[in-house]
């Protein structure tokens, strides 16, 4: 604020107003970017959580794998998924020890233009011919 010779105030100068507007514009820009990043991160987290839930539900469909393996694929709610199994080699053998299969679920989706993938894996026993876990007898 500028003062006249007699000590009374006459208002802000043009330079002071410009500096105040620049500071305000920079502050608002940073605030906008921070809130935009937060909203984007929330959207990415929601999509990833959906992919995890889909993969977990696909893995929970069966409690055993057929002797010839398990392969499947599909699409659900904007997610593409592939499920495949492979025999899991272990040193443990015996009549009461089931053969194991490694099951992998690969879920893919896009966030805007960014492709994303999630992979979950677990071990499941091989189903016996009679339907019980434990391998073919």
Tab-separated table of C-alpha atoms in Angstrom:
chain	number	residue	atom	x	y	z
A	1	UNK	CA	0.000	0.000	0.000
A	2	UNK	CA	1.300	3.418	-0.805
A	3	UNK	CA	1.056	6.414	1.473
A	4	UNK	CA	0.730	10.017	0.522
A	5	UNK	CA	2.856	12.770	2.047
A	6	UNK	CA	0.295	13.520	4.685
A	7	UNK	CA	0.269	9.856	5.893
A	8	UNK	CA	-3.096	8.759	4.510
A	9	UNK	CA	-3.356	5.527	2.522
A	10	UNK	CA	-4.212	5.640	-1.169
A	11	UNK	CA	-4.516	1.901	-2.103
A	12	UNK	CA	-2.436	-0.824	-3.672
A	13	UNK	CA	-0.117	-0.240	-6.565
A	14	UNK	CA	-0.526	-2.183	-9.793
A	15	UNK	CA	2.654	-4.150	-9.082
A	16	UNK	CA	1.371	-5.256	-5.671
A	17	UNK	CA	-1.889	-6.446	-7.237
A	18	UNK	CA	-0.051	-8.382	-9.946
A	19	UNK	CA	2.167	-10.119	-7.380
A	20	UNK	CA	-0.881	-11.051	-5.298
A	21	UNK	CA	-2.658	-12.506	-8.371
A	22	UNK	CA	0.432	-14.516	-9.375
A	23	UNK	CA	0.744	-15.981	-5.867
A	24	UNK	CA	-2.961	-16.837	-5.855
A	25	UNK	CA	-2.762	-18.455	-9.309
A	26	UNK	CA	0.236	-20.591	-8.324
A	27	UNK	CA	-1.497	-21.668	-5.113
A	28	UNK	CA	-4.717	-22.628	-6.908
A	29	UNK	CA	-2.779	-24.530	-9.580
A	30	UNK	CA	-0.929	-26.573	-6.977
A	31	UNK	CA	-4.167	-27.255	-5.103
A	32	UNK	CA	-5.886	-28.355	-8.330
A	33	UNK	CA	-3.028	-30.700	-9.233
A	34	UNK	CA	-2.990	-32.236	-5.762
A	35	UNK	CA	-6.726	-32.918	-5.759
A	36	UNK	CA	-6.610	-34.231	-9.342
A	37	UNK	CA	-3.786	-36.640	-8.488
A	38	UNK	CA	-5.705	-37.860	-5.477
A	39	UNK	CA	-8.834	-38.519	-7.551
A	40	UNK	CA	-6.799	-40.392	-10.188
A	41	UNK	CA	-5.057	-42.490	-7.537
A	42	UNK	CA	-8.418	-43.374	-6.011
A	43	UNK	CA	-9.720	-44.491	-9.404
A	44	UNK	CA	-6.631	-46.644	-10.029
A	45	UNK	CA	-6.943	-48.212	-6.573
A	46	UNK	CA	-10.634	-49.021	-7.144
A	47	UNK	CA	-9.889	-50.714	-10.484
A	48	UNK	CA	-7.025	-52.686	-8.948
A	49	UNK	CA	-9.236	-53.768	-6.051
A	50	UNK	CA	-11.843	-54.947	-8.573
A	51	UNK	CA	-9.172	-56.982	-10.379
A	52	UNK	CA	-8.057	-58.607	-7.109
A	53	UNK	CA	-11.644	-59.483	-6.197
A	54	UNK	CA	-12.232	-61.015	-9.635
A	55	UNK	CA	-9.014	-63.079	-9.447
A	56	UNK	CA	-9.815	-64.305	-5.937
A	57	UNK	CA	-13.341	-65.278	-6.938
A	58	UNK	CA	-12.020	-67.213	-9.950
A	59	UNK	CA	-9.585	-69.075	-7.697
A	60	UNK	CA	-12.326	-69.932	-5.216
A	61	UNK	CA	-14.560	-71.548	-7.852
A	62	UNK	CA	-12.878	-74.932	-7.457
A	63	UNK	CA	-11.190	-76.729	-4.616
A	64	UNK	CA	-9.379	-79.179	-6.892
A	65	UNK	CA	-7.930	-79.408	-10.392
A	66	UNK	CA	-8.812	-82.123	-12.923
A	67	UNK	CA	-5.910	-84.431	-13.866
A	68	UNK	CA	-5.608	-82.849	-17.330
A	69	UNK	CA	-5.291	-79.335	-15.848
A	70	UNK	CA	-7.443	-76.231	-15.831
A	71	UNK	CA	-7.507	-73.574	-18.551
A	72	UNK	CA	-10.131	-70.896	-18.890
A	73	UNK	CA	-10.481	-67.297	-20.021
A	74	UNK	CA	-13.124	-64.657	-20.227
A	75	UNK	CA	-14.171	-61.077	-19.669
A	76	UNK	CA	-16.083	-59.536	-16.792
A	77	UNK	CA	-16.923	-55.901	-15.991
A	78	UNK	CA	-14.202	-54.496	-18.243
A	79	UNK	CA	-11.540	-56.946	-17.067
A	80	UNK	CA	-10.038	-59.663	-19.284
A	81	UNK	CA	-8.837	-62.733	-17.419
A	82	UNK	CA	-6.922	-65.915	-18.161
A	83	UNK	CA	-6.626	-68.870	-15.822
A	84	UNK	CA	-4.157	-71.720	-16.351
A	85	UNK	CA	-2.659	-74.515	-14.353
A	86	UNK	CA	0.531	-76.521	-14.490
A	87	UNK	CA	1.678	-79.498	-12.412
A	88	UNK	CA	3.715	-78.420	-9.403
A	89	UNK	CA	6.744	-80.614	-8.825
A	90	UNK	CA	7.483	-81.496	-5.222
A	91	UNK	CA	9.744	-84.034	-3.577
A	92	UNK	CA	6.911	-85.269	-1.363
A	93	UNK	CA	5.277	-88.406	-2.742
A	94	UNK	CA	3.101	-91.086	-1.305
A	95	UNK	CA	-0.310	-92.678	-1.559
A	96	UNK	CA	-1.963	-90.094	0.718
A	97	UNK	CA	-0.175	-87.025	-0.627
A	98	UNK	CA	-2.118	-85.288	-3.409
A	99	UNK	CA	-0.424	-84.079	-6.553
A	100	UNK	CA	-0.445	-80.303	-6.708
A	101	UNK	CA	-1.137	-77.887	-9.545
A	102	UNK	CA	0.002	-74.285	-9.619
A	103	UNK	CA	-2.934	-72.099	-10.656
A	104	UNK	CA	-2.271	-68.637	-12.083
A	105	UNK	CA	-4.931	-66.018	-12.792
A	106	UNK	CA	-3.897	-63.094	-14.966
A	107	UNK	CA	-6.322	-60.144	-14.990
A	108	UNK	CA	-5.763	-57.228	-17.376
A	109	UNK	CA	-7.554	-53.926	-17.907
A	110	UNK	CA	-6.845	-50.387	-19.062
A	111	UNK	CA	-6.908	-47.145	-17.101
A	112	UNK	CA	-7.391	-44.569	-19.810
A	113	UNK	CA	-4.518	-45.387	-22.154
A	114	UNK	CA	-2.437	-47.255	-19.567
A	115	UNK	CA	-2.619	-51.068	-19.753
A	116	UNK	CA	-2.500	-52.756	-16.351
A	117	UNK	CA	-2.144	-56.379	-15.221
A	118	UNK	CA	-2.511	-58.327	-12.032
A	119	UNK	CA	-1.351	-61.894	-11.475
A	120	UNK	CA	-2.346	-64.161	-8.596
A	121	UNK	CA	-1.080	-67.705	-8.096
A	122	UNK	CA	-1.851	-70.518	-5.688
A	123	UNK	CA	-1.550	-74.283	-5.337
A	124	UNK	CA	-4.525	-76.617	-5.520
A	125	UNK	CA	-4.633	-80.411	-5.186
A	126	UNK	CA	-5.456	-82.608	-8.131
A	127	UNK	CA	-8.913	-84.169	-7.978
A	128	UNK	CA	-9.033	-87.902	-7.909
A	129	UNK	CA	-11.194	-89.798	-10.339
A	130	UNK	CA	-13.772	-90.324	-7.585
A	131	UNK	CA	-13.878	-86.538	-7.021
A	132	UNK	CA	-11.886	-86.404	-3.792
A	133	UNK	CA	-8.568	-84.559	-3.588
A	134	UNK	CA	-5.499	-86.725	-3.612
A	135	UNK	CA	-4.522	-87.536	-7.183
A	136	UNK	CA	-5.459	-90.381	-9.489
A	137	UNK	CA	-5.429	-93.836	-7.913
